[in-house]
Structures are given as structure tokens and as C-alpha cells.
CSV table of C-alpha atoms and ligand atoms in Angstrom, one decimal:
chain,number,residue,atom,x,y,z
N,1,MET,CA,0.5,-7.8,-22.1
N,2,SER,CA,-1.8,-6.3,-24.7
N,3,GLY,CA,-4.0,-3.2,-23.9
N,4,SER,CA,-7.1,-5.3,-23.7
N,5,THR,CA,-5.9,-7.4,-20.8
N,6,ILE,CA,-5.5,-4.4,-18.5
N,7,THR,CA,-8.2,-4.2,-15.7
N,8,PRO,CA,-10.3,-1.2,-16.7
N,9,TRP,CA,-10.8,1.9,-14.4
N,10,VAL,CA,-14.0,3.9,-14.3
N,11,VAL,CA,-13.5,7.2,-12.4
N,12,GLY,CA,-16.1,9.9,-11.8
N,13,ASN,CA,-14.8,13.4,-11.7
N,14,TRP,CA,-17.4,15.4,-9.9
N,15,LYS,CA,-15.5,18.7,-10.5
N,16,MET,CA,-17.0,21.6,-8.5
N,17,ASN,CA,-20.2,19.6,-7.8
N,18,PRO,CA,-22.6,18.8,-6.1
N,19,MET,CA,-23.9,20.3,-2.8
N,20,GLN,CA,-23.4,18.1,0.3
N,21,ALA,CA,-26.9,16.6,0.5
N,22,ASP,CA,-26.9,15.7,-3.2
N,23,ALA,CA,-23.4,14.2,-2.9
N,24,GLN,CA,-24.6,12.0,0.0
N,25,GLN,CA,-27.6,10.9,-2.0
N,26,LEU,CA,-25.5,10.2,-5.1
N,27,ILE,CA,-23.3,7.9,-3.0
N,28,GLN,CA,-26.2,6.2,-1.4
N,29,ASP,CA,-27.9,5.6,-4.8
N,30,PHE,CA,-24.6,4.3,-6.3
N,31,LYS,CA,-24.1,1.9,-3.3
N,32,SER,CA,-27.7,0.6,-3.8
N,33,LEU,CA,-27.1,0.0,-7.5
N,34,LEU,CA,-23.9,-1.9,-6.7
N,35,GLN,CA,-25.9,-4.0,-4.2
N,36,ALA,CA,-28.6,-4.8,-6.7
N,37,HIS,CA,-26.3,-5.2,-9.7
N,38,PRO,CA,-22.8,-6.1,-8.4
N,39,ILE,CA,-19.7,-5.2,-10.5
N,40,ASP,CA,-16.9,-7.6,-9.7
N,41,GLU,CA,-13.8,-5.9,-8.2
N,42,SER,CA,-11.5,-7.8,-10.4
N,43,SER,CA,-13.4,-6.8,-13.6
N,44,CYS,CA,-13.1,-3.0,-13.0
N,45,TYR,CA,-11.6,-0.5,-10.6
N,46,ILE,CA,-14.1,2.2,-9.7
N,47,GLY,CA,-13.3,5.6,-8.2
N,48,VAL,CA,-14.9,9.0,-7.6
N,49,ALA,CA,-13.3,12.4,-7.2
N,50,PRO,CA,-15.3,14.8,-5.0
N,51,ILE,CA,-14.4,18.3,-4.0
N,52,THR,CA,-11.5,18.5,-1.5
N,53,LEU,CA,-13.8,19.4,1.3
N,54,ALA,CA,-15.8,16.2,0.8
N,55,LEU,CA,-12.9,13.7,0.4
N,56,THR,CA,-13.1,12.1,3.8
N,57,THR,CA,-16.9,12.1,4.1
N,58,THR,CA,-17.1,10.5,0.7
N,59,GLN,CA,-14.5,7.9,1.7
N,60,THR,CA,-16.4,7.1,4.9
N,61,ALA,CA,-19.7,6.8,3.0
N,62,LEU,CA,-18.2,4.6,0.4
N,63,SER,CA,-16.6,2.3,3.0
N,64,SER,CA,-19.9,0.5,3.4
N,65,ALA,CA,-20.3,-0.3,-0.3
N,66,ASN,CA,-20.2,-3.9,-1.2
N,67,ARG,CA,-17.0,-3.5,-3.1
N,68,MET,CA,-14.0,-1.1,-3.1
N,69,VAL,CA,-14.8,2.3,-4.5
N,70,TYR,CA,-11.7,4.5,-4.4
N,71,THR,CA,-11.8,8.2,-3.4
N,72,VAL,CA,-9.7,10.3,-5.6
N,73,ALA,CA,-8.5,13.9,-5.0
N,74,GLN,CA,-9.1,16.3,-7.9
N,75,ASP,CA,-5.9,18.3,-7.2
N,76,LEU,CA,-2.9,18.7,-4.8
N,77,SER,CA,-0.4,21.3,-4.0
N,78,ARG,CA,2.8,21.8,-5.9
N,79,ILE,CA,4.4,22.2,-2.5
N,80,ALA,CA,5.3,19.0,-0.6
N,81,ALA,CA,4.8,18.1,3.1
N,82,THR,CA,3.5,20.7,5.6
N,83,GLY,CA,4.2,24.3,6.2
N,84,ALA,CA,3.0,27.9,5.8
N,85,TYR,CA,1.2,27.6,2.5
N,86,THR,CA,-2.3,29.1,3.0
N,87,GLY,CA,-5.1,27.2,1.2
N,88,GLU,CA,-2.9,24.3,0.0
N,89,VAL,CA,-3.3,20.5,0.5
N,90,SER,CA,-0.1,18.5,-0.1
N,91,ALA,CA,0.4,15.0,-1.3
N,92,GLU,CA,1.5,13.9,2.2
N,93,LEU,CA,-1.7,15.4,3.7
N,94,LEU,CA,-3.8,13.5,1.2
N,95,LYS,CA,-1.9,10.3,2.0
N,96,ASP,CA,-2.3,11.0,5.7
N,97,SER,CA,-6.1,10.9,5.2
N,98,GLN,CA,-5.8,7.6,3.3
N,99,ILE,CA,-6.5,9.3,0.0
N,100,ASN,CA,-4.3,7.3,-2.4
N,101,PHE,CA,-5.3,8.7,-5.8
N,102,VAL,CA,-5.1,12.1,-7.4
N,103,LEU,CA,-5.9,13.7,-10.8
N,104,ILE,CA,-3.1,15.8,-12.3
N,105,GLY,CA,-3.1,17.8,-15.5
N,106,HIS,CA,-6.8,18.1,-16.2
N,107,SER,CA,-7.4,20.6,-19.0
N,108,GLU,CA,-9.5,22.7,-16.7
N,109,ARG,CA,-6.5,23.1,-14.4
N,110,ARG,CA,-4.2,23.7,-17.3
N,111,GLU,CA,-6.4,26.3,-19.0
N,112,ILE,CA,-8.5,28.0,-16.3
N,113,PHE,CA,-5.9,27.9,-13.6
N,114,GLY,CA,-2.8,28.3,-15.9
N,115,GLU,CA,-1.0,25.3,-14.7
N,116,SER,CA,2.2,24.9,-16.7
N,117,ALA,CA,4.1,21.8,-17.5
N,118,GLN,CA,6.5,22.9,-14.7
N,119,VAL,CA,3.8,23.2,-12.1
N,120,LEU,CA,2.3,19.9,-13.2
N,121,ASN,CA,5.7,18.2,-12.9
N,122,GLU,CA,6.1,19.5,-9.3
N,123,LYS,CA,2.7,18.1,-8.5
N,124,MET,CA,3.6,14.8,-10.2
N,125,LYS,CA,6.9,14.5,-8.3
N,126,ASN,CA,5.2,15.2,-4.9
N,127,ALA,CA,2.3,12.8,-5.6
N,128,LEU,CA,4.5,9.9,-6.7
N,129,ASN,CA,7.1,10.5,-3.9
N,130,ALA,CA,4.3,10.4,-1.3
N,131,GLY,CA,3.1,7.1,-2.7
N,132,LEU,CA,-0.1,8.3,-4.5
N,133,THR,CA,-1.3,6.8,-7.7
N,134,VAL,CA,-1.8,9.6,-10.3
N,135,ILE,CA,-4.4,9.9,-13.1
N,136,TYR,CA,-2.5,12.1,-15.5
N,137,CYS,CA,-4.8,13.9,-18.0
N,138,VAL,CA,-3.7,14.9,-21.5
N,139,GLY,CA,-5.6,16.2,-24.5
N,140,GLU,CA,-5.7,18.6,-27.4
N,141,SER,CA,-7.9,21.6,-28.1
N,142,LEU,CA,-10.2,21.8,-31.1
N,143,GLU,CA,-7.8,24.2,-32.9
N,144,GLN,CA,-4.9,21.8,-32.3
N,145,ARG,CA,-6.9,18.9,-33.7
N,146,GLU,CA,-8.1,20.8,-36.7
N,147,SER,CA,-4.6,21.9,-37.5
N,148,GLY,CA,-3.3,18.3,-37.4
N,149,GLN,CA,-1.3,18.8,-34.2
N,150,ALA,CA,-3.4,16.6,-31.8
N,151,GLU,CA,-0.9,13.7,-31.7
N,152,GLN,CA,2.1,15.9,-31.2
N,153,VAL,CA,0.4,17.9,-28.4
N,154,VAL,CA,-0.6,14.8,-26.5
N,155,LEU,CA,2.7,13.0,-26.9
N,156,GLN,CA,4.5,16.2,-25.7
N,157,GLN,CA,2.3,16.2,-22.6
N,158,ILE,CA,3.4,12.6,-21.9
N,159,CYS,CA,7.0,13.5,-22.5
N,160,ASP,CA,6.7,16.5,-20.2
N,161,ILE,CA,6.4,14.2,-17.1
N,162,ALA,CA,9.1,11.8,-18.1
N,163,THR,CA,11.7,14.1,-16.6
N,164,VAL,CA,10.3,13.7,-13.1
N,165,VAL,CA,9.0,10.2,-13.1
N,166,ASP,CA,11.4,7.5,-11.9
N,167,SER,CA,11.5,4.2,-13.8
N,168,GLU,CA,9.5,2.3,-11.2
N,169,GLN,CA,7.0,5.1,-10.6
N,170,TRP,CA,5.4,4.6,-14.0
N,171,GLN,CA,3.5,1.7,-12.5
N,172,ASN,CA,1.7,4.3,-10.3
N,173,ILE,CA,0.4,6.4,-13.2
N,174,VAL,CA,-2.8,6.0,-15.2
N,175,ILE,CA,-3.2,8.1,-18.3
N,176,ALA,CA,-6.5,9.8,-19.1
N,177,TYR,CA,-6.9,11.1,-22.7
N,178,GLU,CA,-9.5,13.8,-22.7
N,179,PRO,CA,-9.8,15.8,-25.9
N,180,ILE,CA,-10.7,19.3,-24.7
N,181,TRP,CA,-13.4,19.7,-27.4
N,182,ALA,CA,-15.2,16.6,-26.1
N,183,ILE,CA,-15.4,17.7,-22.5
N,184,GLY,CA,-18.9,18.7,-21.3
N,185,THR,CA,-19.9,19.3,-25.0
N,186,GLY,CA,-21.8,16.2,-25.7
N,187,LYS,CA,-19.4,15.5,-28.5
N,188,THR,CA,-17.5,12.3,-28.0
N,189,ALA,CA,-14.4,11.3,-30.0
N,190,SER,CA,-15.4,8.5,-32.3
N,191,PRO,CA,-14.2,5.1,-31.0
N,192,GLU,CA,-11.9,4.9,-34.0
N,193,ASP,CA,-10.3,8.3,-33.3
N,194,ALA,CA,-10.1,7.6,-29.6
N,195,GLN,CA,-8.5,4.2,-30.2
N,196,ALA,CA,-6.0,5.7,-32.7
N,197,MET,CA,-4.9,8.3,-30.1
N,198,HIS,CA,-4.7,5.7,-27.3
N,199,ALA,CA,-2.6,3.4,-29.5
N,200,GLN,CA,-0.2,6.4,-30.2
N,201,ILE,CA,-0.1,7.1,-26.4
N,202,ARG,CA,0.7,3.5,-25.7
N,203,GLU,CA,3.4,3.5,-28.3
N,204,GLY,CA,4.8,6.8,-26.9
N,205,LEU,CA,4.8,5.4,-23.3
N,206,SER,CA,6.5,2.2,-24.5
N,207,GLN,CA,9.4,4.2,-25.7
N,208,ILE,CA,9.7,5.9,-22.3
N,209,THR,CA,8.9,3.1,-19.9
N,210,THR,CA,8.9,-0.7,-19.8
N,211,TYR,CA,5.5,-0.4,-18.2
N,212,GLY,CA,4.0,1.1,-21.3
N,213,GLN,CA,2.2,-2.1,-22.4
N,214,SER,CA,0.5,-2.6,-19.0
N,215,MET,CA,-0.5,1.0,-18.2
N,216,ALA,CA,-4.2,1.8,-18.2
N,217,ILE,CA,-5.2,4.6,-20.6
N,218,LEU,CA,-8.6,6.0,-19.9
N,219,TYR,CA,-10.8,8.0,-22.3
N,220,GLY,CA,-12.7,11.1,-21.0
N,221,GLY,CA,-15.0,13.5,-22.8
N,222,SER,CA,-18.8,13.1,-22.8
N,223,VAL,CA,-18.7,9.4,-21.8
N,224,LYS,CA,-22.3,8.2,-21.2
N,225,PRO,CA,-24.1,4.9,-21.0
N,226,GLU,CA,-25.0,5.3,-24.7
N,227,ASN,CA,-21.4,5.3,-25.9
N,228,ALA,CA,-19.6,3.4,-23.1
N,229,VAL,CA,-19.9,-0.1,-24.7
N,230,GLU,CA,-18.4,1.0,-28.0
N,231,LEU,CA,-15.6,2.8,-26.3
N,232,ALA,CA,-14.9,-0.1,-24.0
N,233,ALA,CA,-14.7,-2.4,-27.0
N,234,CYS,CA,-11.5,-0.6,-28.2
N,235,PRO,CA,-8.4,-2.5,-27.3
N,236,ASP,CA,-6.4,0.4,-26.0
N,237,ILE,CA,-9.2,2.2,-24.1
N,238,ASN,CA,-8.8,0.8,-20.6
N,239,GLY,CA,-11.6,2.7,-18.9
N,240,ALA,CA,-13.2,6.1,-18.6
N,241,LEU,CA,-12.8,9.4,-16.7
N,242,VAL,CA,-16.4,10.5,-16.5
N,243,GLY,CA,-17.6,14.1,-15.7
N,244,GLY,CA,-21.3,15.0,-16.1
N,245,ALA,CA,-22.6,11.4,-16.3
N,246,SER,CA,-20.9,10.6,-13.0
N,247,LEU,CA,-23.3,12.9,-11.2
N,248,ASN,CA,-26.1,10.5,-11.9
N,249,ALA,CA,-25.7,7.2,-10.0
N,250,GLU,CA,-27.5,5.2,-12.6
N,251,SER,CA,-25.5,6.5,-15.6
N,252,PHE,CA,-22.2,6.1,-13.7
N,253,HIS,CA,-23.2,2.5,-12.7
N,254,LYS,CA,-24.1,1.7,-16.3
N,255,ILE,CA,-20.7,3.0,-17.6
N,256,ALA,CA,-18.8,1.0,-15.0
N,257,HIS,CA,-20.9,-2.1,-15.9
N,258,ALA,CA,-20.2,-1.6,-19.6
N,259,PHE,CA,-16.4,-1.5,-19.0
N,260,ALA,CA,-16.5,-4.4,-16.6
N,261,ASN,CA,-18.4,-6.6,-19.0
N,262,THR,CA,-16.9,-5.5,-22.3
N,263,LYS,CA,-13.3,-5.9,-21.3
P,301,LIG,P1,-17.6,15.2,-19.3
P,301,LIG,O1,-17.8,13.7,-19.1
P,301,LIG,O2,-18.7,16.0,-18.6
P,301,LIG,O3,-17.5,15.6,-20.7
P,301,LIG,O4,-16.2,15.6,-18.6
P,301,LIG,C1,-15.1,14.9,-18.9
P,301,LIG,C2,-14.0,15.2,-17.9
P,301,LIG,O5,-13.5,16.3,-18.0
P,301,LIG,C3,-13.7,14.3,-16.9
P,301,LIG,O6,-12.5,14.7,-16.2
């Protein structure tokens, strides 16, 4: 299977946004747009990742959409199961609430919350063992790119998880390449640069797993309706992880539409 035959994913990462009333409005607006301009389920998977507190209300509100829109957790505990771990939410507890997707390795978690490769591996192992699908984020900083290390950094981040992912579990991983310098900055990687990195990631994955050719590799970093079509046209870009633009129903719908129709 070549990269371009993979069903694309468009996932909105709401990060630490928005307030409850605005979230409900956002979901309502998105459902109305899907009603007016349907996006076929087989042409694009769609998901949104709200704050932990809003996972179940978001899921309930989305259940009346005219197509499946998955609810994705932004984080999970590095501790499995249940127990005396104040403030934590485990993979099993997410699964118990029918939350089947989780982000791991976002640069904000790595950088602001100091999550090391070891912590991320614990999270990865728990998530996969509980049956969750993981969107694993990788990406280099501006300094790393400017010093020619981008590829090495990103491939190392892929290799990091290889020690804890069993051969069949690679099917339950989606990769999101998010160059840190493109997140929330309005600067997008050029489609050529993004495609080049995605091709490297796919090559790296293919050396580790037999699923490498069929895994979705999403791009993230200032994706907006204006650049979505160009990004979607790249053979190894199988979707988008969208931050800021996912907080606007119309923008998010246009991005999903672009991926559904360009792929
Ligand atoms: P922006 O789309 O706001 O740049 O954020 C990207 C991101 O970090 C998604 O996880």
C-alpha cells in the first residue's frame, strides 16, 4: 500500500481550550456544518481532543452528529489501571469511558511538562495494552532544524517507542509530525519539507514494523484551510493534527473537507 491510499485523519487538538459554553457551541456548529456539507466516513476519519474534564460531554454531544467523530484524550497517566494516584487518569479509565484514542508525545508535554522518552514509553505501553489507539507526536525544534538534525531527532523519537510496542500493536499507532517551530506560530512547513520528513518517517517505520507502509502519518503545525489542500496533496501526508484552527468549526470543517477530497 502506498502512503496515498491510506484513509486520512483530521484531528482537532483543542489543548487547554475553550470554556464549556464555547465548546458546546463549537460542537454544535461543527455538527451543523457536517449536516449541510457531509464528509463521507470512508474518506476521512475525524476526531477532536477536548480537555479531560470535557471528554464524556464532548462524546455525548458528538454522538448525534451525522457521522462518526471520535473523541480523543490529550493525555493519560504513566500509571496503569486504578489506585492511589491523585490527579491521574489511566488508560483503563479512558477505555472504561469509551474513549478509544489518546495523544502521546506532544511537544508541549515533552517541553513544558518535561516528559522524557521513558515516561512516554510507559504511557505508550499502558495505552496500547488497554486497547487504545495512540496518536504519537514527534517533531524537531527550530535549533535542531537549523543545525541539520531534524531528521535524526524525529527518527530517534520513532525509535524510542520501538522498545515497548509489540509487533501487532503498530497497527494501533498513528504518527503526527509536528515541527515545534510551526506550532501556533503561523509558520507551516512547506509541503515539500513536510513531505520529505514524512517519507523519512515512513522509511524509518518500515524498517521497524511491517505496518510501516500502511500507517497514517499526520502533519501538525499551523494547518489552516488555506494550506490544507496543498498539504493533503502530498503522498505521505495522511491527515492533520490541528490546533488553533480546530477551535473554529468552519475552519476545521474546511480542513477535513480538504483532506477527504484531495486524498
Ligand atoms: P497549531 O495548529 O495551533 O499550530 O497547533 C498544532 C498542534 O500542536 C496540534 O497538536
